[in-house]
mmCIF file of C-alpha atoms in Angstrom:
data_model
loop_
_atom_site.group_PDB
_atom_site.id
_atom_site.type_symbol
_atom_site.label_atom_id
_atom_site.label_comp_id
_atom_site.label_asym_id
_atom_site.label_seq_id
_atom_site.Cartn_x
_atom_site.Cartn_y
_atom_site.Cartn_z
ATOM 1 C CA UNK A 1 0.122 -0.008 0.001
ATOM 2 C CA UNK A 2 1.330 3.246 -1.174
ATOM 3 C CA UNK A 3 2.062 5.888 1.529
ATOM 4 C CA UNK A 4 -0.107 9.322 1.677
ATOM 5 C CA UNK A 5 1.086 12.001 -0.347
ATOM 6 C CA UNK A 6 3.662 14.542 1.438
ATOM 7 C CA UNK A 7 4.496 17.012 -1.168
ATOM 8 C CA UNK A 8 3.687 17.961 -5.053
ATOM 9 C CA UNK A 9 5.093 20.706 -6.911
ATOM 10 C CA UNK A 10 6.728 20.951 -10.397
ATOM 11 C CA UNK A 11 10.161 20.607 -11.351
ATOM 12 C CA UNK A 12 11.154 22.622 -13.934
ATOM 13 C CA UNK A 13 14.170 23.234 -16.243
ATOM 14 C CA UNK A 14 16.495 20.837 -14.419
ATOM 15 C CA UNK A 15 20.030 21.421 -15.364
ATOM 16 C CA UNK A 16 22.143 17.971 -14.498
ATOM 17 C CA UNK A 17 26.368 18.065 -14.958
ATOM 18 C CA UNK A 18 27.422 14.797 -14.453
ATOM 19 C CA UNK A 19 30.697 13.529 -13.238
ATOM 20 C CA UNK A 20 32.297 9.939 -13.505
ATOM 21 C CA UNK A 21 33.535 9.341 -9.796
ATOM 22 C CA UNK A 22 35.297 6.443 -7.940
ATOM 23 C CA UNK A 23 33.299 4.005 -6.292
ATOM 24 C CA UNK A 24 35.398 4.274 -2.928
ATOM 25 C CA UNK A 25 34.840 7.933 -2.569
ATOM 26 C CA UNK A 26 30.707 7.446 -2.423
ATOM 27 C CA UNK A 27 30.925 4.371 -0.031
ATOM 28 C CA UNK A 28 30.925 5.949 3.103
ATOM 29 C CA UNK A 29 27.695 8.189 1.878
ATOM 30 C CA UNK A 30 25.635 5.090 1.160
ATOM 31 C CA UNK A 31 22.531 4.517 3.251
ATOM 32 C CA UNK A 32 22.374 1.301 5.218
ATOM 33 C CA UNK A 33 20.705 -1.476 3.130
ATOM 34 C CA UNK A 34 21.184 0.069 -0.072
ATOM 35 C CA UNK A 35 24.383 -0.289 -2.760
ATOM 36 C CA UNK A 36 25.852 1.779 -5.276
ATOM 37 C CA UNK A 37 24.238 1.678 -8.708
ATOM 38 C CA UNK A 38 26.294 2.314 -12.003
ATOM 39 C CA UNK A 39 25.796 2.953 -15.607
ATOM 40 C CA UNK A 40 27.890 0.604 -17.782
ATOM 41 C CA UNK A 41 30.302 0.215 -14.764
ATOM 42 C CA UNK A 42 30.708 3.909 -14.106
ATOM 43 C CA UNK A 43 29.397 5.570 -10.984
ATOM 44 C CA UNK A 44 28.056 9.167 -10.920
ATOM 45 C CA UNK A 45 27.579 12.479 -8.981
ATOM 46 C CA UNK A 46 25.615 14.932 -10.517
ATOM 47 C CA UNK A 47 24.955 18.819 -9.844
ATOM 48 C CA UNK A 48 21.769 19.844 -10.490
ATOM 49 C CA UNK A 49 19.708 23.122 -10.207
ATOM 50 C CA UNK A 50 16.145 23.513 -11.051
ATOM 51 C CA UNK A 51 12.812 25.212 -9.931
ATOM 52 C CA UNK A 52 10.457 23.831 -7.716
ATOM 53 C CA UNK A 53 6.874 25.690 -8.765
ATOM 54 C CA UNK A 54 3.335 25.213 -7.126
ATOM 55 C CA UNK A 55 4.832 23.797 -3.963
ATOM 56 C CA UNK A 56 2.029 22.644 -1.615
ATOM 57 C CA UNK A 57 2.796 20.473 1.629
ATOM 58 C CA UNK A 58 -0.088 17.970 2.375
ATOM 59 C CA UNK A 59 -1.759 20.233 -0.136
ATOM 60 C CA UNK A 60 -1.265 23.470 1.530
ATOM 61 C CA UNK A 61 0.675 26.313 -0.228
ATOM 62 C CA UNK A 62 2.794 27.572 2.619
ATOM 63 C CA UNK A 63 3.337 31.475 2.188
ATOM 64 C CA UNK A 64 6.853 32.445 0.157
ATOM 65 C CA UNK A 65 7.436 28.850 -0.106
ATOM 66 C CA UNK A 66 6.035 28.082 -3.050
ATOM 67 C CA UNK A 67 8.459 28.787 -5.840
ATOM 68 C CA UNK A 68 11.685 28.567 -5.287
ATOM 69 C CA UNK A 69 15.195 27.308 -6.858
ATOM 70 C CA UNK A 70 17.444 24.208 -5.398
ATOM 71 C CA UNK A 71 20.748 23.076 -6.251
ATOM 72 C CA UNK A 72 21.817 19.861 -5.398
ATOM 73 C CA UNK A 73 24.370 17.218 -5.324
ATOM 74 C CA UNK A 74 23.633 13.561 -5.188
ATOM 75 C CA UNK A 75 24.396 10.075 -6.570
ATOM 76 C CA UNK A 76 22.890 6.720 -7.543
ATOM 77 C CA UNK A 77 21.725 3.646 -5.388
ATOM 78 C CA UNK A 78 19.981 0.892 -5.617
ATOM 79 C CA UNK A 79 17.430 -1.041 -2.887
ATOM 80 C CA UNK A 80 16.374 -5.026 -3.161
ATOM 81 C CA UNK A 81 12.876 -4.626 -1.815
ATOM 82 C CA UNK A 82 11.779 -8.563 -2.174
ATOM 83 C CA UNK A 83 13.866 -9.203 -4.880
ATOM 84 C CA UNK A 84 12.409 -6.201 -6.559
ATOM 85 C CA UNK A 85 15.305 -3.817 -7.166
ATOM 86 C CA UNK A 86 14.595 -0.302 -6.745
ATOM 87 C CA UNK A 87 16.742 2.490 -8.062
ATOM 88 C CA UNK A 88 17.099 5.405 -6.488
ATOM 89 C CA UNK A 89 19.015 8.841 -5.516
ATOM 90 C CA UNK A 90 20.934 10.009 -2.224
ATOM 91 C CA UNK A 91 21.885 13.522 -1.565
ATOM 92 C CA UNK A 92 24.970 14.539 -0.623
ATOM 93 C CA UNK A 93 23.657 18.505 0.301
ATOM 94 C CA UNK A 94 20.573 20.525 -0.877
ATOM 95 C CA UNK A 95 20.724 24.140 -1.231
ATOM 96 C CA UNK A 96 17.439 26.533 -1.154
ATOM 97 C CA UNK A 97 16.544 29.720 -0.148
ATOM 98 C CA UNK A 98 13.677 28.704 1.954
ATOM 99 C CA UNK A 99 14.163 28.043 5.580
ATOM 100 C CA UNK A 100 10.484 25.903 6.085
ATOM 101 C CA UNK A 101 11.357 23.619 3.188
ATOM 102 C CA UNK A 102 15.163 22.777 4.679
ATOM 103 C CA UNK A 103 13.589 22.284 8.335
ATOM 104 C CA UNK A 104 11.064 20.102 7.117
ATOM 105 C CA UNK A 105 12.838 18.099 4.894
ATOM 106 C CA UNK A 106 16.022 17.766 7.126
ATOM 107 C CA UNK A 107 13.481 17.004 9.895
ATOM 108 C CA UNK A 108 11.032 14.136 8.424
ATOM 109 C CA UNK A 109 13.114 12.921 5.882
ATOM 110 C CA UNK A 110 16.877 13.293 7.526
ATOM 111 C CA UNK A 111 17.843 14.982 4.342
ATOM 112 C CA UNK A 112 21.022 17.652 4.361
ATOM 113 C CA UNK A 113 19.388 20.876 3.201
ATOM 114 C CA UNK A 114 21.213 24.211 3.711
ATOM 115 C CA UNK A 115 19.485 27.674 3.779
ATOM 116 C CA UNK A 116 21.534 30.292 1.329
ATOM 117 C CA UNK A 117 20.679 33.173 -1.357
ATOM 118 C CA UNK A 118 19.593 31.588 -4.503
ATOM 119 C CA UNK A 119 18.855 32.906 -8.198
ATOM 120 C CA UNK A 120 17.678 32.231 -11.323
ATOM 121 C CA UNK A 121 17.319 33.189 -15.149
ATOM 122 C CA UNK A 122 15.681 31.610 -17.730
ATOM 123 C CA UNK A 123 15.384 33.243 -21.553
ATOM 124 C CA UNK A 124 14.101 32.065 -24.413
ATOM 125 C CA UNK A 125 15.020 33.223 -27.621
ATOM 126 C CA UNK A 126 14.336 32.174 -31.328
ATOM 127 C CA UNK A 127 16.715 29.550 -31.448
ATOM 128 C CA UNK A 128 17.914 29.056 -28.468
ATOM 129 C CA UNK A 129 17.175 29.176 -24.341
ATOM 130 C CA UNK A 130 19.511 29.846 -21.484
ATOM 131 C CA UNK A 131 18.894 28.386 -18.106
ATOM 132 C CA UNK A 132 21.027 29.280 -15.203
ATOM 133 C CA UNK A 133 20.927 29.015 -11.300
ATOM 134 C CA UNK A 134 23.229 30.909 -8.998
ATOM 135 C CA UNK A 135 23.825 30.366 -5.166
ATOM 136 C CA UNK A 136 25.752 32.156 -2.386
ATOM 137 C CA UNK A 137 28.105 30.995 0.187
ATOM 138 C CA UNK A 138 31.768 32.352 -0.192
ATOM 139 C CA UNK A 139 31.083 33.599 -3.366
ATOM 140 C CA UNK A 140 28.014 33.396 -6.228
ATOM 141 C CA UNK A 141 28.229 29.981 -7.705
ATOM 142 C CA UNK A 142 26.633 29.293 -11.013
ATOM 143 C CA UNK A 143 25.319 26.436 -13.028
ATOM 144 C CA UNK A 144 23.781 27.368 -16.481
ATOM 145 C CA UNK A 145 23.218 26.127 -20.014
ATOM 146 C CA UNK A 146 22.383 27.271 -23.385
ATOM 147 C CA UNK A 147 20.197 24.796 -25.079
ATOM 148 C CA UNK A 148 17.752 24.186 -27.952
ATOM 149 C CA UNK A 149 14.343 25.289 -27.647
ATOM 150 C CA UNK A 150 12.385 21.869 -28.913
ATOM 151 C CA UNK A 151 12.596 18.944 -26.255
ATOM 152 C CA UNK A 152 12.741 15.410 -27.157
ATOM 153 C CA UNK A 153 12.230 12.222 -25.699
ATOM 154 C CA UNK A 154 14.875 10.580 -23.609
ATOM 155 C CA UNK A 155 16.570 7.008 -25.296
ATOM 156 C CA UNK A 156 15.785 4.008 -23.494
ATOM 157 C CA UNK A 157 19.277 2.538 -21.669
ATOM 158 C CA UNK A 158 20.752 5.551 -22.465
ATOM 159 C CA UNK A 159 22.850 7.577 -19.915
ATOM 160 C CA UNK A 160 20.208 10.316 -19.843
ATOM 161 C CA UNK A 161 17.644 7.745 -18.733
ATOM 162 C CA UNK A 162 20.392 6.073 -15.842
ATOM 163 C CA UNK A 163 20.672 10.016 -14.428
ATOM 164 C CA UNK A 164 16.775 10.731 -14.792
ATOM 165 C CA UNK A 165 14.885 7.747 -13.917
ATOM 166 C CA UNK A 166 15.295 7.609 -10.424
ATOM 167 C CA UNK A 167 11.933 7.251 -8.430
ATOM 168 C CA UNK A 168 12.890 6.774 -4.854
ATOM 169 C CA UNK A 169 14.943 8.851 -2.390
ATOM 170 C CA UNK A 170 17.097 7.113 0.324
ATOM 171 C CA UNK A 171 18.652 8.942 3.555
ATOM 172 C CA UNK A 172 20.752 7.076 6.535
ATOM 173 C CA UNK A 173 18.601 7.597 9.675
ATOM 174 C CA UNK A 174 20.816 5.250 12.017
ATOM 175 C CA UNK A 175 23.557 2.742 12.020
ATOM 176 C CA UNK A 176 21.662 0.081 10.259
ATOM 177 C CA UNK A 177 18.645 2.370 9.545
ATOM 178 C CA UNK A 178 17.643 3.799 6.117
ATOM 179 C CA UNK A 179 14.237 5.916 5.204
ATOM 180 C CA UNK A 180 13.211 5.341 1.877
ATOM 181 C CA UNK A 181 10.449 7.935 -0.208
ATOM 182 C CA UNK A 182 8.621 7.612 -3.381
ATOM 183 C CA UNK A 183 9.317 10.042 -5.969
ATOM 184 C CA UNK A 184 6.439 10.114 -8.742
ATOM 185 C CA UNK A 185 6.314 11.884 -11.872
ATOM 186 C CA UNK A 186 6.003 11.452 -15.650
ATOM 187 C CA UNK A 187 8.900 10.277 -17.957
ATOM 188 C CA UNK A 188 10.808 13.601 -18.887
ATOM 189 C CA UNK A 189 11.772 15.134 -22.201
ATOM 190 C CA UNK A 190 15.716 16.577 -22.664
ATOM 191 C CA UNK A 191 17.013 19.298 -24.604
ATOM 192 C CA UNK A 192 20.419 19.398 -26.551
ATOM 193 C CA UNK A 193 22.910 21.444 -24.639
ATOM 194 C CA UNK A 194 24.987 23.395 -26.983
ATOM 195 C CA UNK A 195 27.316 25.295 -24.105
ATOM 196 C CA UNK A 196 27.325 24.945 -20.259
ATOM 197 C CA UNK A 197 28.954 26.418 -17.751
ATOM 198 C CA UNK A 198 30.172 25.086 -14.161
ATOM 199 C CA UNK A 199 31.314 27.738 -12.014
ATOM 200 C CA UNK A 200 31.635 26.616 -8.301
ATOM 201 C CA UNK A 201 33.792 25.359 -5.396
ATOM 202 C CA UNK A 202 32.978 21.606 -4.825
ATOM 203 C CA UNK A 203 35.231 21.638 -1.714
ATOM 204 C CA UNK A 204 33.489 24.690 -0.278
ATOM 205 C CA UNK A 205 30.265 23.479 -0.781
ATOM 206 C CA UNK A 206 30.657 19.457 -0.333
ATOM 207 C CA UNK A 207 33.895 18.828 1.903
ATOM 208 C CA UNK A 208 37.278 17.281 0.894
ATOM 209 C CA UNK A 209 35.871 14.466 -1.149
ATOM 210 C CA UNK A 210 34.555 16.333 -3.757
ATOM 211 C CA UNK A 211 37.335 18.894 -3.927
ATOM 212 C CA UNK A 212 38.486 16.740 -6.795
ATOM 213 C CA UNK A 213 35.684 18.113 -9.169
ATOM 214 C CA UNK A 214 36.948 21.415 -9.316
ATOM 215 C CA UNK A 215 39.363 19.996 -12.036
ATOM 216 C CA UNK A 216 37.072 17.944 -13.747
ATOM 217 C CA UNK A 217 34.988 18.119 -16.530
ATOM 218 C CA UNK A 218 31.379 16.651 -16.709
ATOM 219 C CA UNK A 219 31.190 13.309 -18.331
ATOM 220 C CA UNK A 220 27.806 14.936 -19.519
ATOM 221 C CA UNK A 221 25.478 18.254 -19.163
ATOM 222 C CA UNK A 222 21.769 17.972 -19.898
ATOM 223 C CA UNK A 223 18.618 20.056 -19.551
ATOM 224 C CA UNK A 224 15.622 18.343 -18.700
ATOM 225 C CA UNK A 225 11.746 19.871 -18.802
ATOM 226 C CA UNK A 226 10.826 18.424 -15.875
ATOM 227 C CA UNK A 227 7.071 18.197 -15.120
ATOM 228 C CA UNK A 228 4.863 17.766 -12.339
ATOM 229 C CA UNK A 229 5.935 15.565 -9.024
ATOM 230 C CA UNK A 230 4.955 14.279 -6.007
ATOM 231 C CA UNK A 231 6.459 12.835 -2.974
ATOM 232 C CA UNK A 232 5.267 10.553 -0.378
ATOM 233 C CA UNK A 233 5.735 9.792 3.144
ATOM 234 C CA UNK A 234 9.120 7.879 3.842
ATOM 235 C CA UNK A 235 9.395 4.420 5.258
ATOM 236 C CA UNK A 236 12.241 3.156 7.343
ATOM 237 C CA UNK A 237 14.060 0.176 5.235
ATOM 238 C CA UNK A 238 16.053 -2.487 7.053
#
């Protein structure tokens, strides 16, 4: 039986910069009872910026917490639930500008939200679009793309599908305990990226384990249109 709906929103214009990493870097972040997931033998972390729109918690809009940017760093795991493999994401850190969102997510879902200043820019031109997300810690950082204006379907079995098609979130809640929550949305469409810019300090934001990404080039960068989404209440997995 499915858990009750906790949050509904639209996730729109997701910029995803994806880096191949060694499994050893991620192992200590893997929640209990899950294991690292890979695509063609490669492990990934993704730096993602996007917009939350029309956000409702338990069906209620919280004033000043309806539309806002999020920037996160995540990687990918799988969980064997009675011989059925579920593919999910684990978040190293999530940045928003809305304190209530961070408080609720950190308290109820054991996530790792940080409240920082954020902003975004969407521009649509005749033959391209620009999507940019900025957030400030020591300095203003930016994740942006120039992309086509026409979206296309994601190819089955592709790296794009592996990165985007994760319908569960997992977080560590204790020494041998994790929390699982469902994330439901339709299959997304993707835009071809012409140019991209990643201006950030991974060590400042995510610690020494990820400092090497400052010198790394993304394996791929996507712009995904997104859709309406819903997140269900979490449940413990053992």
